[in-house]
Amino acid sequence: MSAGTGIRAVVFDLDGTLIDSEPYYHDACRAIAREAGVSWTDAEDVASVGMSLADQASLLRHLGIGVPAHTLTARIAAEVTARLGSDVPWLPGALEFISSLRAADYRVGLATMAFRESVEQLRGAPDAPVFDATVCGDEVDNGKPAPDVYLEACRLLDVDPSDAVGVEDSRRGLTAARAAGLRTIGVRCQEEIAPNLADERWSSLVGRTADDVGPPRSPGPPPARIRQLADRDR
């Protein structure tokens, strides 16, 4: 992105953007399906990229698994959390990019469909970066592609969405960030992405620095939209 864009914050997706954890979700869903005697195939892997856990549970139930959705989401979250406890598969360039943003005084947020338990497991890792705000899939009413998670992240970061960039690897995530009013960067996108969903497309985060976003705008008073949201929640 060009300099002078007025960006104050960068908000990241997690799974598939910062860490290579999509296979953790696929493996959990495959195991659940196998135990129930149904098939979770590569087609379901592709279809579930960027899905909330609630939507993954719905997909499992659509395949014929008669287990309550809340039980399925809890199982998926628990299995992913357990695997993150032994291995956080940071994608190349992710930690360096976040470090560069923080050194340049950007606010850094996380807007993920992962459950809070998984994010807290990740944040406890020795090499985990510091996020100024984190919002998880079990903390919003509507998952991506709805904008809820990005709107809440911007509220917690105290920035107007128009002054933030969302970094995402999926069509659902880019749709959510765009609907919330953020500028968008698509990274490692394996799906067909409509041109209007991503302001930029990056093949990876390797070599990316704060200079690729532009200089952060000097902080000022919170915009009216953010003040109204904060007042509402008092």
mmCIF file of N, CA, C and O in Angstrom, residues 11 13 49-52 54-55 111-113 135-137 139-153 168 170-182 184 197:
data_model
loop_
_atom_site.group_PDB
_atom_site.id
_atom_site.type_symbol
_atom_site.label_atom_id
_atom_site.label_comp_id
_atom_site.label_asym_id
_atom_site.label_seq_id
_atom_site.Cartn_x
_atom_site.Cartn_y
_atom_site.Cartn_z
ATOM 1 N N VAL A 11 -5.082 -5.598 11.346
ATOM 2 C CA VAL A 11 -5.830 -6.660 12.026
ATOM 3 C C VAL A 11 -5.676 -7.949 11.223
ATOM 4 O O VAL A 11 -6.007 -7.999 10.036
ATOM 5 N N ASP A 13 -6.207 -12.075 10.472
ATOM 6 C CA ASP A 13 -6.802 -13.397 10.668
ATOM 7 C C ASP A 13 -5.706 -14.274 11.261
ATOM 8 O O ASP A 13 -4.518 -13.926 11.232
ATOM 9 N N VAL A 49 -12.651 -23.750 4.491
ATOM 10 C CA VAL A 49 -11.610 -22.738 4.708
ATOM 11 C C VAL A 49 -12.252 -21.410 5.108
ATOM 12 O O VAL A 49 -13.127 -20.895 4.411
ATOM 13 N N GLY A 50 -11.825 -20.882 6.243
ATOM 14 C CA GLY A 50 -12.355 -19.605 6.721
ATOM 15 C C GLY A 50 -13.676 -19.706 7.458
ATOM 16 O O GLY A 50 -14.202 -18.698 7.920
ATOM 17 N N MET A 51 -14.209 -20.909 7.593
ATOM 18 C CA MET A 51 -15.495 -21.085 8.276
ATOM 19 C C MET A 51 -15.357 -20.891 9.776
ATOM 20 O O MET A 51 -14.321 -21.197 10.365
ATOM 21 N N SER A 52 -16.418 -20.422 10.390
ATOM 22 C CA SER A 52 -16.496 -20.447 11.848
ATOM 23 C C SER A 52 -16.657 -21.886 12.300
ATOM 24 O O SER A 52 -17.052 -22.773 11.518
ATOM 25 N N ALA A 54 -18.913 -22.932 14.243
ATOM 26 C CA ALA A 54 -20.345 -23.220 14.169
ATOM 27 C C ALA A 54 -20.721 -23.702 12.771
ATOM 28 O O ALA A 54 -21.521 -24.633 12.612
ATOM 29 N N ASP A 55 -20.133 -23.084 11.747
ATOM 30 C CA ASP A 55 -20.426 -23.502 10.373
ATOM 31 C C ASP A 55 -19.788 -24.859 10.074
ATOM 32 O O ASP A 55 -20.349 -25.667 9.328
ATOM 33 N N ALA A 111 -8.380 -10.955 14.561
ATOM 34 C CA ALA A 111 -9.814 -11.168 14.354
ATOM 35 C C ALA A 111 -9.980 -12.553 13.762
ATOM 36 O O ALA A 111 -9.820 -12.753 12.554
ATOM 37 N N THR A 112 -10.281 -13.528 14.598
ATOM 38 C CA THR A 112 -10.217 -14.925 14.192
ATOM 39 C C THR A 112 -11.496 -15.679 14.529
ATOM 40 O O THR A 112 -12.199 -15.333 15.486
ATOM 41 N N MET A 113 -11.759 -16.722 13.752
ATOM 42 C CA MET A 113 -12.861 -17.619 14.072
ATOM 43 C C MET A 113 -12.446 -18.701 15.062
ATOM 44 O O MET A 113 -13.280 -19.480 15.527
ATOM 45 N N VAL A 135 -10.050 -10.803 19.140
ATOM 46 C CA VAL A 135 -11.470 -11.139 19.141
ATOM 47 C C VAL A 135 -11.613 -12.515 18.505
ATOM 48 O O VAL A 135 -11.044 -12.787 17.444
ATOM 49 N N CYS A 136 -12.386 -13.388 19.167
ATOM 50 C CA CYS A 136 -12.459 -14.794 18.765
ATOM 51 C C CYS A 136 -13.859 -15.166 18.287
ATOM 52 O O CYS A 136 -14.838 -14.463 18.549
ATOM 53 N N GLY A 137 -13.921 -16.306 17.619
ATOM 54 C CA GLY A 137 -15.172 -16.733 17.018
ATOM 55 C C GLY A 137 -16.288 -16.997 18.002
ATOM 56 O O GLY A 137 -17.470 -16.879 17.646
ATOM 57 N N GLU A 139 -16.895 -15.208 20.538
ATOM 58 C CA GLU A 139 -17.190 -13.944 21.226
ATOM 59 C C GLU A 139 -18.039 -12.998 20.385
ATOM 60 O O GLU A 139 -18.302 -11.876 20.803
ATOM 61 N N VAL A 140 -18.464 -13.446 19.207
ATOM 62 C CA VAL A 140 -19.308 -12.617 18.343
ATOM 63 C C VAL A 140 -20.542 -13.413 17.953
ATOM 64 O O VAL A 140 -20.544 -14.646 17.963
ATOM 65 N N ASP A 141 -21.597 -12.687 17.610
ATOM 66 C CA ASP A 141 -22.853 -13.350 17.252
ATOM 67 C C ASP A 141 -22.776 -14.034 15.896
ATOM 68 O O ASP A 141 -23.374 -15.094 15.695
ATOM 69 N N ASN A 142 -22.060 -13.411 14.969
ATOM 70 C CA ASN A 142 -22.022 -13.914 13.601
ATOM 71 C C ASN A 142 -20.582 -14.077 13.135
ATOM 72 O O ASN A 142 -19.772 -13.155 13.255
ATOM 73 N N GLY A 143 -20.280 -15.255 12.600
ATOM 74 C CA GLY A 143 -18.941 -15.506 12.102
ATOM 75 C C GLY A 143 -18.722 -14.907 10.723
ATOM 76 O O GLY A 143 -19.645 -14.417 10.070
ATOM 77 N N LYS A 144 -17.469 -14.943 10.286
ATOM 78 C CA LYS A 144 -17.155 -14.507 8.928
ATOM 79 C C LYS A 144 -17.972 -15.345 7.937
ATOM 80 O O LYS A 144 -18.179 -16.536 8.175
ATOM 81 N N PRO A 145 -18.506 -14.750 6.886
ATOM 82 C CA PRO A 145 -18.191 -13.459 6.279
ATOM 83 C C PRO A 145 -18.906 -12.243 6.856
ATOM 84 O O PRO A 145 -18.778 -11.157 6.287
ATOM 85 N N ALA A 146 -19.666 -12.398 7.942
ATOM 86 C CA ALA A 146 -20.236 -11.217 8.605
ATOM 87 C C ALA A 146 -19.097 -10.374 9.188
ATOM 88 O O ALA A 146 -18.041 -10.901 9.537
ATOM 89 N N PRO A 147 -19.293 -9.071 9.321
ATOM 90 C CA PRO A 147 -18.203 -8.181 9.745
ATOM 91 C C PRO A 147 -17.973 -8.104 11.242
ATOM 92 O O PRO A 147 -17.053 -7.408 11.694
ATOM 93 N N ASP A 148 -18.756 -8.824 12.046
ATOM 94 C CA ASP A 148 -18.758 -8.640 13.500
ATOM 95 C C ASP A 148 -17.378 -8.655 14.135
ATOM 96 O O ASP A 148 -17.035 -7.795 14.951
ATOM 97 N N VAL A 149 -16.575 -9.658 13.778
ATOM 98 C CA VAL A 149 -15.285 -9.840 14.446
ATOM 99 C C VAL A 149 -14.339 -8.679 14.138
ATOM 100 O O VAL A 149 -13.565 -8.244 15.002
ATOM 101 N N TYR A 150 -14.432 -8.129 12.941
ATOM 102 C CA TYR A 150 -13.573 -6.988 12.592
ATOM 103 C C TYR A 150 -14.073 -5.690 13.219
ATOM 104 O O TYR A 150 -13.275 -4.858 13.654
ATOM 105 N N LEU A 151 -15.366 -5.523 13.270
ATOM 106 C CA LEU A 151 -15.906 -4.326 13.927
ATOM 107 C C LEU A 151 -15.526 -4.296 15.404
ATOM 108 O O LEU A 151 -15.154 -3.249 15.944
ATOM 109 N N GLU A 152 -15.609 -5.457 16.049
ATOM 110 C CA GLU A 152 -15.254 -5.515 17.466
ATOM 111 C C GLU A 152 -13.757 -5.295 17.668
ATOM 112 O O GLU A 152 -13.331 -4.616 18.610
ATOM 113 N N ALA A 153 -12.939 -5.848 16.778
ATOM 114 C CA ALA A 153 -11.496 -5.634 16.890
ATOM 115 C C ALA A 153 -11.151 -4.156 16.752
ATOM 116 O O ALA A 153 -10.337 -3.620 17.526
ATOM 117 N N GLU A 168 -5.942 -11.310 5.404
ATOM 118 C CA GLU A 168 -6.731 -12.542 5.373
ATOM 119 C C GLU A 168 -6.269 -13.484 4.263
ATOM 120 O O GLU A 168 -5.717 -13.030 3.254
ATOM 121 N N SER A 170 -8.622 -15.984 3.142
ATOM 122 C CA SER A 170 -9.814 -16.634 2.587
ATOM 123 C C SER A 170 -10.816 -15.619 2.066
ATOM 124 O O SER A 170 -10.834 -14.455 2.462
ATOM 125 N N ARG A 171 -11.676 -16.108 1.190
ATOM 126 C CA ARG A 171 -12.740 -15.257 0.644
ATOM 127 C C ARG A 171 -13.694 -14.824 1.751
ATOM 128 O O ARG A 171 -14.107 -13.659 1.804
ATOM 129 N N ARG A 172 -14.033 -15.733 2.662
ATOM 130 C CA ARG A 172 -14.923 -15.370 3.757
ATOM 131 C C ARG A 172 -14.310 -14.260 4.606
ATOM 132 O O ARG A 172 -14.986 -13.309 5.001
ATOM 133 N N GLY A 173 -13.027 -14.403 4.921
ATOM 134 C CA GLY A 173 -12.380 -13.413 5.765
ATOM 135 C C GLY A 173 -12.258 -12.064 5.100
ATOM 136 O O GLY A 173 -12.504 -11.019 5.723
ATOM 137 N N LEU A 174 -11.888 -12.049 3.820
ATOM 138 C CA LEU A 174 -11.785 -10.784 3.097
ATOM 139 C C LEU A 174 -13.156 -10.110 2.982
ATOM 140 O O LEU A 174 -13.259 -8.887 3.093
ATOM 141 N N THR A 175 -14.188 -10.921 2.786
ATOM 142 C CA THR A 175 -15.549 -10.369 2.729
ATOM 143 C C THR A 175 -15.913 -9.720 4.058
ATOM 144 O O THR A 175 -16.502 -8.632 4.091
ATOM 145 N N ALA A 176 -15.545 -10.367 5.167
ATOM 146 C CA ALA A 176 -15.843 -9.817 6.497
ATOM 147 C C ALA A 176 -15.114 -8.503 6.727
ATOM 148 O O ALA A 176 -15.705 -7.519 7.198
ATOM 149 N N ALA A 177 -13.822 -8.473 6.411
ATOM 150 C CA ALA A 177 -13.036 -7.264 6.620
ATOM 151 C C ALA A 177 -13.545 -6.127 5.743
ATOM 152 O O ALA A 177 -13.662 -4.974 6.183
ATOM 153 N N ARG A 178 -13.852 -6.438 4.491
ATOM 154 C CA ARG A 178 -14.364 -5.412 3.571
ATOM 155 C C ARG A 178 -15.714 -4.883 4.045
ATOM 156 O O ARG A 178 -15.966 -3.672 4.023
ATOM 157 N N ALA A 179 -16.577 -5.794 4.510
ATOM 158 C CA ALA A 179 -17.906 -5.368 4.984
ATOM 159 C C ALA A 179 -17.811 -4.477 6.213
ATOM 160 O O ALA A 179 -18.669 -3.625 6.443
ATOM 161 N N ALA A 180 -16.757 -4.679 7.004
ATOM 162 C CA ALA A 180 -16.556 -3.847 8.196
ATOM 163 C C ALA A 180 -15.971 -2.482 7.854
ATOM 164 O O ALA A 180 -15.952 -1.596 8.708
ATOM 165 N N GLY A 181 -15.474 -2.334 6.633
ATOM 166 C CA GLY A 181 -14.947 -1.045 6.215
ATOM 167 C C GLY A 181 -13.438 -0.937 6.221
ATOM 168 O O GLY A 181 -12.897 0.164 6.051
ATOM 169 N N LEU A 182 -12.737 -2.056 6.415
ATOM 170 C CA LEU A 182 -11.281 -2.033 6.417
ATOM 171 C C LEU A 182 -10.749 -2.118 4.990
ATOM 172 O O LEU A 182 -11.417 -2.646 4.094
ATOM 173 N N THR A 184 -8.010 -4.095 2.678
ATOM 174 C CA THR A 184 -7.751 -5.529 2.776
ATOM 175 C C THR A 184 -6.511 -5.952 1.997
ATOM 176 O O THR A 184 -6.215 -5.425 0.927
ATOM 177 N N LEU A 197 -12.449 -7.526 -3.464
ATOM 178 C CA LEU A 197 -12.314 -7.944 -2.070
ATOM 179 C C LEU A 197 -10.934 -7.646 -1.483
ATOM 180 O O LEU A 197 -10.798 -7.551 -0.267
#
